[in-house]
Coordinates of C-alpha atoms and ligand atoms in Angstrom, one line a residue:
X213 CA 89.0 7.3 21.3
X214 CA 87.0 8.8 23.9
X215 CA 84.1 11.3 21.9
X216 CA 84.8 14.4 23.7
X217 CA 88.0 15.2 22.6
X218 CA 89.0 17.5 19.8
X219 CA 90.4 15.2 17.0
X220 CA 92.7 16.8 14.1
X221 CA 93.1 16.0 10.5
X222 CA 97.1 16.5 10.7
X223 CA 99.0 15.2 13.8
X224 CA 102.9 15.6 14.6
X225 CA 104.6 13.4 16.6
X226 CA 107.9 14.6 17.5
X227 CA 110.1 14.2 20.6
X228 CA 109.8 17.6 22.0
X229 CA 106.9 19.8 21.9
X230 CA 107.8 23.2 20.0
X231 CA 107.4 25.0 23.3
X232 CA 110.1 25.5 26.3
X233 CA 108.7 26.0 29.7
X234 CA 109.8 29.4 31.2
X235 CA 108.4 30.5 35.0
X236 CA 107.6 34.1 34.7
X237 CA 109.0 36.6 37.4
X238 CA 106.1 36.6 39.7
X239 CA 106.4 32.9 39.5
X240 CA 103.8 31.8 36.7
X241 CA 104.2 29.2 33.6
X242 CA 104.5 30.1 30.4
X243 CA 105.5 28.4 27.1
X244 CA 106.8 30.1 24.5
X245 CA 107.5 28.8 21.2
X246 CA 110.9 27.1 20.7
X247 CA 112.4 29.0 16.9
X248 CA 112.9 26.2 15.0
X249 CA 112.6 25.0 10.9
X250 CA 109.9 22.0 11.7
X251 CA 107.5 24.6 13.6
X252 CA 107.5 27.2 11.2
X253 CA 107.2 25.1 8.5
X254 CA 103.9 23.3 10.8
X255 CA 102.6 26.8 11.2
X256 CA 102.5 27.4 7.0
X257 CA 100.7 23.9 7.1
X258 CA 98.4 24.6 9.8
X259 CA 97.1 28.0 8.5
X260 CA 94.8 26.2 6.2
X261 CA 94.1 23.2 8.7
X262 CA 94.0 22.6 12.1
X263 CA 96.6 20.2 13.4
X264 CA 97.9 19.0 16.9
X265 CA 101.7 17.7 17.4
X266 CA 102.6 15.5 20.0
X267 CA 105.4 15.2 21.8
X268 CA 107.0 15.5 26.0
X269 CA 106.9 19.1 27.7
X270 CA 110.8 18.4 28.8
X271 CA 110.4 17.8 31.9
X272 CA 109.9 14.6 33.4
X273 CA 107.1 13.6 35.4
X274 CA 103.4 14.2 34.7
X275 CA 102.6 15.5 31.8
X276 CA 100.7 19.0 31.4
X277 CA 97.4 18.9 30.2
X278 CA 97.1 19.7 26.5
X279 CA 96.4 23.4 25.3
X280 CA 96.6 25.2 22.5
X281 CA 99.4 27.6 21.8
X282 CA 99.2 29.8 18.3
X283 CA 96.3 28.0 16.7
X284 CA 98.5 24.6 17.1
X285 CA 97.0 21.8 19.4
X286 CA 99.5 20.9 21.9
X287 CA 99.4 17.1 23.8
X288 CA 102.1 16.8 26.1
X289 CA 103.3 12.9 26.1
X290 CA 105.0 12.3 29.9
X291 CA 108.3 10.8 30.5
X292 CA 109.5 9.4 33.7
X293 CA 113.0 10.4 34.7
X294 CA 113.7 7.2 34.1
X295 CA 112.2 6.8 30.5
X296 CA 114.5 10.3 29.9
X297 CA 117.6 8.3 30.7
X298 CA 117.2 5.1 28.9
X299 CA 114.8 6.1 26.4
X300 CA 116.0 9.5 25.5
X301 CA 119.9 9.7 26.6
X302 CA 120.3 6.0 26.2
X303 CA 118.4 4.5 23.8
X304 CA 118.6 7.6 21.4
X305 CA 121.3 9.5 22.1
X306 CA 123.8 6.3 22.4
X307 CA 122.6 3.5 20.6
X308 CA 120.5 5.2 17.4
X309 CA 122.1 8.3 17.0
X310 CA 126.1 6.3 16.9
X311 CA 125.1 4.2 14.9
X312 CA 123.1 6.4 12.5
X313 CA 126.2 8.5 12.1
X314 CA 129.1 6.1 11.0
X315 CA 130.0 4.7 14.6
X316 CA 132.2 8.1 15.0
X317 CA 131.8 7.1 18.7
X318 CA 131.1 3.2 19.8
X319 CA 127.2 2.5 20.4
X320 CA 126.0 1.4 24.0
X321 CA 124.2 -1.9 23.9
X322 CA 121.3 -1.9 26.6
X323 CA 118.2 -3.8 26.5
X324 CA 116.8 -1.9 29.5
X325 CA 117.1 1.1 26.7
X326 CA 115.1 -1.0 24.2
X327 CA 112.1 -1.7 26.7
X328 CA 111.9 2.0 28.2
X329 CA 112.2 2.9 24.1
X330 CA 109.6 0.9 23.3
X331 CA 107.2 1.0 26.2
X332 CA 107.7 5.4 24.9
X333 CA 106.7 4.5 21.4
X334 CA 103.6 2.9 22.3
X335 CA 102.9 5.9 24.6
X336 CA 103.3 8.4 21.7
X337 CA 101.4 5.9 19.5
X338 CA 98.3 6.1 21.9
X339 CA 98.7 9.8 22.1
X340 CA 98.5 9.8 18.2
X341 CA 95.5 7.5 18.2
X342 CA 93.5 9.4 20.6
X343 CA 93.9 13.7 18.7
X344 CA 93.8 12.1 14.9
X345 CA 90.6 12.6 13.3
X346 CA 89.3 9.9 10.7
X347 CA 91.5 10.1 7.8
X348 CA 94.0 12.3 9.7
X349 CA 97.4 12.8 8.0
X350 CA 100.0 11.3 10.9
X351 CA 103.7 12.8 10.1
X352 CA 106.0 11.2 12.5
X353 CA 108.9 12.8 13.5
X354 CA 112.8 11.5 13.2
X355 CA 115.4 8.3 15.0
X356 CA 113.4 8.6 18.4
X357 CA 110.0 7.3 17.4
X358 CA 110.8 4.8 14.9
X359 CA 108.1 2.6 15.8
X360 CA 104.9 4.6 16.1
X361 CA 104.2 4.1 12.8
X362 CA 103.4 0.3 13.3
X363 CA 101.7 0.8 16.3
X364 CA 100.2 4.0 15.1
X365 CA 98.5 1.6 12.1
X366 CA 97.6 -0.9 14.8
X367 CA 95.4 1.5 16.3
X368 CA 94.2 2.9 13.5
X369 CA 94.1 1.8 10.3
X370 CA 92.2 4.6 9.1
X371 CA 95.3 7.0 8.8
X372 CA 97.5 7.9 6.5
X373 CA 100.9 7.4 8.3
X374 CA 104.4 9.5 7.6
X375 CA 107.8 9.3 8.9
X376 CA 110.9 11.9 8.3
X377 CA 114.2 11.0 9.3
X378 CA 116.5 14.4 10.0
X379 CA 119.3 12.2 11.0
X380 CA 121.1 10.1 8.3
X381 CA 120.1 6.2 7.7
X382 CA 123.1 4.2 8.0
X383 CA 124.5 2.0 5.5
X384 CA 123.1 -1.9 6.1
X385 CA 126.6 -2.8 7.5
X386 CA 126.2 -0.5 10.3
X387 CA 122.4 -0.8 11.3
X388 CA 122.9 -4.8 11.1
X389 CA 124.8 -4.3 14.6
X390 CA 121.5 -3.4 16.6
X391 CA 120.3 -6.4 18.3
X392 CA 117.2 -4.8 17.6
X393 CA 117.2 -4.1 13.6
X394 CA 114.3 -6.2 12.4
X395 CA 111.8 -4.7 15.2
X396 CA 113.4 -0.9 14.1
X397 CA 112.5 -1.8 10.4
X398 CA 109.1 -3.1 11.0
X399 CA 108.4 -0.4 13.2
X400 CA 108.7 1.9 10.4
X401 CA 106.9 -0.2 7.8
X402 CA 103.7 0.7 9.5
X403 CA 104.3 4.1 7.2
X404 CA 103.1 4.5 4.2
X405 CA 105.6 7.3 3.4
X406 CA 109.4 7.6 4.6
X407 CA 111.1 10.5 3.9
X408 CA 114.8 11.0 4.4
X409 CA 117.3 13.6 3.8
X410 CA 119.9 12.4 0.7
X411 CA 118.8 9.6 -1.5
X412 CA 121.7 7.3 -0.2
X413 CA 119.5 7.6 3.1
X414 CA 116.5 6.2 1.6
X415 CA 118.6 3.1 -0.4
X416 CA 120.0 2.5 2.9
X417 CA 116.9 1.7 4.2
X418 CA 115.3 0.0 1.4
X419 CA 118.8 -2.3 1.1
X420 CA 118.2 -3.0 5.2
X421 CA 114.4 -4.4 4.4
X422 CA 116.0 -6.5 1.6
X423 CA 118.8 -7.8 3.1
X424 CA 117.5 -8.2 6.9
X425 CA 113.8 -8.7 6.5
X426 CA 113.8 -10.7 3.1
X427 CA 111.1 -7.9 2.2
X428 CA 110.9 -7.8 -2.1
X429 CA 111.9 -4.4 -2.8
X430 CA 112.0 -2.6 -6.1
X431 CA 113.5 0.9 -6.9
X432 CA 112.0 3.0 -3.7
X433 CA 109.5 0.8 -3.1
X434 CA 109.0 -2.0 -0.2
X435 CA 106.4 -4.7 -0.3
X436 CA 104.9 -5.5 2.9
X437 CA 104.7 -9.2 2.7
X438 CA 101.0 -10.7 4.5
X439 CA 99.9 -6.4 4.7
X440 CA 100.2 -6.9 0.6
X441 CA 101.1 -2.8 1.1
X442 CA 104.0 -1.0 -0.5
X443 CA 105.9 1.4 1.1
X444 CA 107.9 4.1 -0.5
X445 CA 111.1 5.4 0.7
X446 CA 112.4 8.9 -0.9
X447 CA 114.5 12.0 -0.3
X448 CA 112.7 15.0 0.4
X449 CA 115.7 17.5 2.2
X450 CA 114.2 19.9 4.8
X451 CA 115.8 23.3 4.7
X452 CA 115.0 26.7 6.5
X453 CA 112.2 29.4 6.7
X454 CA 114.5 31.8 3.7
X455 CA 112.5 34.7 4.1
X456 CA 111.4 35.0 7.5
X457 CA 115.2 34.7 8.5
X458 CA 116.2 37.0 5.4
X459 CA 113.9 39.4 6.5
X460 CA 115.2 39.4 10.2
X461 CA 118.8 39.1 9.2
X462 CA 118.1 42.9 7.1
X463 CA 116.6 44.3 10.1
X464 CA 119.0 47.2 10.9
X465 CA 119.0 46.4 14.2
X466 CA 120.8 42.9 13.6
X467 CA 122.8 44.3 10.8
X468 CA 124.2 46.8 13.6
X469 CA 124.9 44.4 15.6
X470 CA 127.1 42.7 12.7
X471 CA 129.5 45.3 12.3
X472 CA 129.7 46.0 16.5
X473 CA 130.5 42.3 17.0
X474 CA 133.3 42.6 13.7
X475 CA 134.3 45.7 16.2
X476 CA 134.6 44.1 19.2
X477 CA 137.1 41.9 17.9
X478 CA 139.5 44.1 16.4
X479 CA 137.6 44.6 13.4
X480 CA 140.0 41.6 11.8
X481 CA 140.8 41.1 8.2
X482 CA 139.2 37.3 8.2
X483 CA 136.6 36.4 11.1
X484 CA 135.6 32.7 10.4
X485 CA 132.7 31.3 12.2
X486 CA 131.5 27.8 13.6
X487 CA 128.2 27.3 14.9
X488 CA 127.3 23.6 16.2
X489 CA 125.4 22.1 18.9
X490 CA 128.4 20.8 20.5
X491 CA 128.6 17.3 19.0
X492 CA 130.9 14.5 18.1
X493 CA 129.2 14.7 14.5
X494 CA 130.0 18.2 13.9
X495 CA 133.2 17.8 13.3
X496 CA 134.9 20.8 15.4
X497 CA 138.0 19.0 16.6
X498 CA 138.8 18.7 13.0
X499 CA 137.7 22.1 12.2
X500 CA 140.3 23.1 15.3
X501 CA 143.1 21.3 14.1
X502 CA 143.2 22.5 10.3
X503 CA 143.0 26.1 12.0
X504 CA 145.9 25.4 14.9
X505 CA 148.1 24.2 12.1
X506 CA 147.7 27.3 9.7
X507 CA 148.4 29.4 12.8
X508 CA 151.6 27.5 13.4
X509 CA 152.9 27.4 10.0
X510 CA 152.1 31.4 9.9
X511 CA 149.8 31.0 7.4
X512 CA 147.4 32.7 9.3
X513 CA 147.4 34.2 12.9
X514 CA 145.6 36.9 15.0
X515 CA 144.8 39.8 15.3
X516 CA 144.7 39.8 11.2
X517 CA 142.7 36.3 11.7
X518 CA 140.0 35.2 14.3
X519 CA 137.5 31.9 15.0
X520 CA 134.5 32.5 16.5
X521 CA 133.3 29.1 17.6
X522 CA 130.1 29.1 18.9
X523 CA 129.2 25.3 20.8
X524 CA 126.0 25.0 21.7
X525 CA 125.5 23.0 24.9
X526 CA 123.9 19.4 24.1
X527 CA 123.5 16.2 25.6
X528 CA 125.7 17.1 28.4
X529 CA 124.5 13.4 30.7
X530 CA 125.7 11.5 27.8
X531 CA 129.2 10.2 28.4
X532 CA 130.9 10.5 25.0
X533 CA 129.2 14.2 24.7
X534 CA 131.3 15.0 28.1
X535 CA 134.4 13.4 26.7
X536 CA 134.1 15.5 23.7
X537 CA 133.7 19.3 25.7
X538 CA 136.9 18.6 27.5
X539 CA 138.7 17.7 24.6
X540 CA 137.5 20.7 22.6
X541 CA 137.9 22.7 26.0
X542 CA 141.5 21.6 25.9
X543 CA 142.2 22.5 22.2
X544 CA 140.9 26.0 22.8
X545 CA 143.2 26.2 25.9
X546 CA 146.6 24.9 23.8
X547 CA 145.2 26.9 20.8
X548 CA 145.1 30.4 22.5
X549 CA 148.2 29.5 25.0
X550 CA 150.4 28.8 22.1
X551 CA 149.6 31.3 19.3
X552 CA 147.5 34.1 20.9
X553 CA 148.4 37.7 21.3
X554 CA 147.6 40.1 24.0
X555 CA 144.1 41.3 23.2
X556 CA 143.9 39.2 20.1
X557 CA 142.9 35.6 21.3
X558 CA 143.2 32.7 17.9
X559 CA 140.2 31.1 19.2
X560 CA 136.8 32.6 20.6
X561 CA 135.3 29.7 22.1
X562 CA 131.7 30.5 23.3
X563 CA 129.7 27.5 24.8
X564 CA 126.4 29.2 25.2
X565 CA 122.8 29.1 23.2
X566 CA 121.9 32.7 21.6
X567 CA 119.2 34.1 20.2
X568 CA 118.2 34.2 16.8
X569 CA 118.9 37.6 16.4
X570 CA 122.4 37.3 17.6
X571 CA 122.8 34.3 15.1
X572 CA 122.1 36.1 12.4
X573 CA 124.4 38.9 13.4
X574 CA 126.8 36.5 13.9
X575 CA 126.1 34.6 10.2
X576 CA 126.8 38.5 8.5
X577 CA 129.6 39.3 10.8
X578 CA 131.8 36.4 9.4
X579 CA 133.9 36.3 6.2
X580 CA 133.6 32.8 6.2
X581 CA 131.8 30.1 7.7
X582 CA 132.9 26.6 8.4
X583 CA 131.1 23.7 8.6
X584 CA 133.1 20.5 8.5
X585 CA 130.6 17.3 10.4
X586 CA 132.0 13.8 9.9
X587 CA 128.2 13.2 9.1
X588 CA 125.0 15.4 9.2
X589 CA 121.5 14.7 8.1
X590 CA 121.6 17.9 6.9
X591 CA 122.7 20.9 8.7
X592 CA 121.1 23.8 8.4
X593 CA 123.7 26.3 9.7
X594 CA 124.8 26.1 6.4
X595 CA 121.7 27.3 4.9
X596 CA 120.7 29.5 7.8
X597 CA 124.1 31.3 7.0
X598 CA 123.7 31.6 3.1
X599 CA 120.1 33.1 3.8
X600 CA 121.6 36.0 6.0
X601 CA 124.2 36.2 3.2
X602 CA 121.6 39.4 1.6
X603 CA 124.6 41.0 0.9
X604 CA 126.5 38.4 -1.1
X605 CA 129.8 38.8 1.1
X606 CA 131.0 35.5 2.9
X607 CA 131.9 32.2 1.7
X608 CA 130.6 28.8 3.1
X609 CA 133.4 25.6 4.0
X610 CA 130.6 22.9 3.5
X611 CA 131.9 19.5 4.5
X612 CA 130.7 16.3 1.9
X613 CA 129.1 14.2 4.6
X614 CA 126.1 16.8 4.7
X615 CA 123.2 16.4 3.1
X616 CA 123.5 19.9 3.0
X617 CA 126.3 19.7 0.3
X618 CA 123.8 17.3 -2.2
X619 CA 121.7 20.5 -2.2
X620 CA 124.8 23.7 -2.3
X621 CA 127.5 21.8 -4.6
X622 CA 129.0 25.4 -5.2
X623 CA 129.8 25.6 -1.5
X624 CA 134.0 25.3 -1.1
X625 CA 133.6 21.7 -0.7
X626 CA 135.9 19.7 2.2
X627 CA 136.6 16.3 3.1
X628 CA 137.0 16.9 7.3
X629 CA 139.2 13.6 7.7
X630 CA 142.0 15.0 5.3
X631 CA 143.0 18.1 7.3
X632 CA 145.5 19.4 4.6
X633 CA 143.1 19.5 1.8
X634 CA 141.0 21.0 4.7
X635 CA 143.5 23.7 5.3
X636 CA 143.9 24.2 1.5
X637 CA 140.0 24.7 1.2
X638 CA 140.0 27.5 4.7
X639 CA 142.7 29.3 2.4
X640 CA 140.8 29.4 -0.8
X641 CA 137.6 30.1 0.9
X642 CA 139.8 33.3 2.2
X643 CA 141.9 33.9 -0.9
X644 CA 139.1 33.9 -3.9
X645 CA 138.3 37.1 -5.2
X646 CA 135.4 39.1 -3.9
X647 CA 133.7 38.8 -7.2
X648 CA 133.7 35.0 -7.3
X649 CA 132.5 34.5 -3.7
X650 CA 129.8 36.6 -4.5
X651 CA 128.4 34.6 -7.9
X652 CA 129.0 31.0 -5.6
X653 CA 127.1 33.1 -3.0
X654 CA 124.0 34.1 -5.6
X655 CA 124.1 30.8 -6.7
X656 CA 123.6 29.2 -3.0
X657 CA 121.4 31.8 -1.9
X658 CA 118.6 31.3 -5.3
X659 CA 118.9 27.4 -4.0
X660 CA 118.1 27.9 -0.9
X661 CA 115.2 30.6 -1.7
X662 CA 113.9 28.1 -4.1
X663 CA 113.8 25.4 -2.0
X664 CA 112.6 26.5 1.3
X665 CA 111.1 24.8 4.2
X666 CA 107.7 25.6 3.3
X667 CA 107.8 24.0 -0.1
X668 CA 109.6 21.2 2.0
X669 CA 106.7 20.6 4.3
X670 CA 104.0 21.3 1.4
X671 CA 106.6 18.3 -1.2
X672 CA 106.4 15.7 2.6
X673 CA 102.7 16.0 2.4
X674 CA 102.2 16.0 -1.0
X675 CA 104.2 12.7 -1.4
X676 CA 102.6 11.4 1.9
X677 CA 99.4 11.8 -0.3
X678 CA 100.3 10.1 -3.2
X679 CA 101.6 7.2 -1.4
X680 CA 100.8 3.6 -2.3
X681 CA 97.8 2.6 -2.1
X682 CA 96.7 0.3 1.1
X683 CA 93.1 -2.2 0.4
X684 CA 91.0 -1.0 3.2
X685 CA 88.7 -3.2 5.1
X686 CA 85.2 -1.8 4.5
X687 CA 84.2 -1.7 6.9
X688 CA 84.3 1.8 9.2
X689 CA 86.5 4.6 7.9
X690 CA 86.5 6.1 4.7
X691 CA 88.2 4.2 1.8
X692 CA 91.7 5.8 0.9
X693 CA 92.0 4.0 -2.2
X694 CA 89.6 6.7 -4.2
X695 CA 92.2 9.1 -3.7
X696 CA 94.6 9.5 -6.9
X697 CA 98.4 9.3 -6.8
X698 CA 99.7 13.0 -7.4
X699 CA 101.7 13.2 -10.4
X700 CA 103.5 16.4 -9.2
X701 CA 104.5 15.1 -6.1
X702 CA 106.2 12.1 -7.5
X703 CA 108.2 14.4 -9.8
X704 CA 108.7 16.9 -7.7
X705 CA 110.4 14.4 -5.3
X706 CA 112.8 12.9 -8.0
X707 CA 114.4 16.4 -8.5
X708 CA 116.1 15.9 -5.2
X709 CA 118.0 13.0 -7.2
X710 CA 118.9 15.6 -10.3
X711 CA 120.1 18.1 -7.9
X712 CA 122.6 15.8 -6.5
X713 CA 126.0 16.6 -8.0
X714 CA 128.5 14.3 -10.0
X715 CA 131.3 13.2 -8.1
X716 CA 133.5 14.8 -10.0
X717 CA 131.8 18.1 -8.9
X718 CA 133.3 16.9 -5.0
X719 CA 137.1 18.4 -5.1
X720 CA 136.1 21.9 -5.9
Ligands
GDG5 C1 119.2 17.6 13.3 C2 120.2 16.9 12.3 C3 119.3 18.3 10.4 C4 122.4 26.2 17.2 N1 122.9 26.9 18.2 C5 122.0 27.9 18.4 C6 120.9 27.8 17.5 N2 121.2 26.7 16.8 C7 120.3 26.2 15.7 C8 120.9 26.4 14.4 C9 120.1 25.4 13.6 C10 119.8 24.3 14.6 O1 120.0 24.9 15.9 C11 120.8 23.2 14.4 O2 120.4 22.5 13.3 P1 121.5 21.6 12.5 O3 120.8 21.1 11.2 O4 122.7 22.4 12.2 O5 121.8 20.3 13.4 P2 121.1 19.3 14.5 O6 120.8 20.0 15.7 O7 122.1 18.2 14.7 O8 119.8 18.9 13.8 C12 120.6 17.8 11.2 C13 118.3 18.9 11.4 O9 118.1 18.0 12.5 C14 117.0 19.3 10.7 O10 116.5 18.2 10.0 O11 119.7 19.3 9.5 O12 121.4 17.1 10.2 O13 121.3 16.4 13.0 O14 118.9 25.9 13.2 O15 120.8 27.7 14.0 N3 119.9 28.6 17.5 C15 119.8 29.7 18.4 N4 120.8 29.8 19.3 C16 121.9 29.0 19.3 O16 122.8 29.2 20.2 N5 118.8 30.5 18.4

């Protein structure tokens, strides 16, 4: 740690800084804050302490010098363009991120994307070492940096170290197939707190140390065998910034724009909306064929019925992500050849990024919303769209492999795989009386309100703090173990379990 630099009692690591570059008109750099849940739940943190996040600019090369943007410390990590094909596309995008969601698509086996993964790690981990004051609070971000905790703890010792994963953690069955499963695990034991998104998560990793590592485990809680450390594992489910986006989705600006976009599309009887990054996970070719059979069997049809299907450009270098756009590209193609009308088009396929504003529009505009991934973390379109719901209308399709749906059980649950009970669901969502969609929607919208993503952030650090207990050496830093466990934490934590519904809460 060289003296002169500015050291910070909270540091983020995440892959991407919460800035995007953008080179003004009379060709100058600026960055301007990326909208997103983690940063504006940072920026309610970092209000009552100064805190620096970590993480690459997006562009490869050298890295920027670091600055500070909005009272948060920014320290740009660099990637080459190599390191952003096997680190970031490769390793991430098509080994982890597969395998993490059920193997929808095969995982790509490279160790070249292991080393360049690695050799990134122990970038970020230096990065880390170098901003976090004694005693800093280290919250690692999510599937790409998996092993900065261990490193981060070889550097220093003195820190408290957390990890949250916004992607699922696969069952032991799957994460067994990574040639590289014990390094992932002990990568991660370096933390003293792991957060995760369901509770299933957080057993699936505490069954991986147990079976795969030998480590003793008991309830949430794995020993470090040698370290003589515990480390717990819980669910703590992120969620969205309810009234900042309330209050932009009542601005009468965006509410305007609601009823023009309802306009512009023939003011239809049912407009049903998907918005996804455009994703194999998400579930839209699914989605697509529930909705091309009730078109064909008449049970719904244009202009009376429209889909707005907003797909958000992603991982477009990736292979199976390329696969997946033509496919979907095709669907739409059949879709609006086969059952459209003049003027009235089944499908309104849109692969473009918006702003928030016009999100939000878009969230009030439709009657109901469909979300249907074969597996999600979380999703927060689905709570993004309950929160612009100020008016009670709509009704949320909420497919069970979200975490989202262990959180909004009154949601019109579906099972994406079983495309009747799917098109059974789109109907009811449709068909159920005004007055019941709008007590499910109260009932979603108070959850959602209740658990925002500032109480997220504030229940991560909370639990962070009342960690296990690690022996310090004595000498150097201060000694952790004065600090007490907190109580509230700990409890507040286990409500995620109680909120989880019974099964036989699933078929509604
Ligand atoms: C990962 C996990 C977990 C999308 N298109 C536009 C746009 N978006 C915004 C949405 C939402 C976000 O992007 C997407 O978040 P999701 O949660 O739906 O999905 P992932 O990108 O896969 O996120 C996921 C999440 O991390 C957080 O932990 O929930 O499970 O996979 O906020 O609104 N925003 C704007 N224009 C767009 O065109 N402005």
């Amino acid at each position: 740690m060289s003296p002169e630099r500015q050291t910070f009692d909270l540091v983020i690591a995440a892959n991407r800084l919460p800035v995007d570059k953008v080179i003004t008109d009379d060709g100058e750099i600026e960055w301007r804050r990326s909208p997103g849940g983690l940063v504006t739940a940072m920026e309610s943190v970092m209000r009552t302490q100064p805190g620096a996040w970590v993480g690459w600019a997006g562009d490869s090369g050298e890295a920027p010098e670091p600055f500070d943007e909005d009272g948060i410390h920014l320290h740009p990590v660099a990637l080459s363009a190599e390191e952003v094909r096997d680190y970031y596309e490769g390793f991430s995008n098509d080994t982890l991120w597969p395998i993490y969601h059920d193997v929808i698509v095969p995982a790509t086996f490279h160790r070249e994307w292991w080393a360049a993964y690695r050799a990134v790690n122990e970038r970020f981990a230096r990065a880390v070492a170098e901003v976090a004051a004694e005693g800093a609070r280290v919250w690692v971000q999510d599937y790409q940096l998996q092993l900065v905790p261990a490193l981060v703890r070889e550097l220093r010792p003195d820190v408290r170290i957390g990890w949250f994963n916004h992607i699922p953690f696969p069952p032991v069955e799957l994460f067994a197939q990574l040639p590289w499963r014990a390094q992932l695990l002990e990568g991660l034991l370096g933390a003293d707190f792991l957060g995760f998104q369901r509770q299933a998560d957080a057993r699936n990793f505490v069954r991986a140390c147990r079976q795969l590592l030998g480590a003793p485990t008991k309830r949430d809680l794995v020993t470090v065998e040698g370290q003589h450390r515990r480390v717990r594992a819980a669910a703590i489910p992120i969620s969205v910034d309810f009234h900042g986006l309330e209050e932009l989705a009542k601005r009468p600006d965006v509410m305007a724009r609601a009823r023009e976009i309802r306009a512009s599309l023939g003011d239809p009887e049912v407009l049903m909306l998907g918005v996804d990054r455009l994703d194999y996970t998400k579930g839209i070719r699914h989605r697509l064929k529930a909705y091309e059979e009730l078109l064909s069997e008449r049970r719904l049809g244009p202009p009376e019925v429209t889909l707005v299907q907003v797909a958000t450009p992603s991982r477009e270098r990736v292979e199976a992500y390329r696969t997946l756009r033509n496919e979907i590209e095709q669907t739409v193609g059949r879709i609006n050849g086969d059952l459209a009308k003049i003027g009235a088009p089944a499908v309104h396929y849109l692969h473009h990024s918006y702003p928030r504003e016009e999100m939000a529009a878009l969230f009030q505009a439709a009657d109901v919303m469909l979300v249907t991934p074969l597996r999600d973390g979380m999703n927060l379109v689905a709570k993004e769209y309950v929160t612009c719901r100020h008016d009670l209308g709509g009704a949320l399709v909420l497919s069970e492999f979200t975490g989202a749906w262990h959180e909004l059980h009154q949601a019109f649950a579906c099972n994406p795989h079983d495309i009747e009970g799917l098109k059974q669901t789109i109907l009811r969502a449709i068909n159920t009386p005004a007055k019941d969609k709008q007590r499910i929607m109260r009932a979603l919208r108070r959850r959602v309100a209740d658990h925002d993503v500032q109480r997220w952030a504030a229940r991560y650090l909370a639990a962070l703090d009342a960690a296990p207990e690690v022996p310090q050496p004595t000498a150097g830093g201060p000694s952790r173990s004065a600090e007490k466990p907190n109580p509230a934490a700990v409890q507040d934590s286990s409500h995620a379990a109680a909120q989880e519904p019974a099964p036989q809460e699933a078929g509604r």
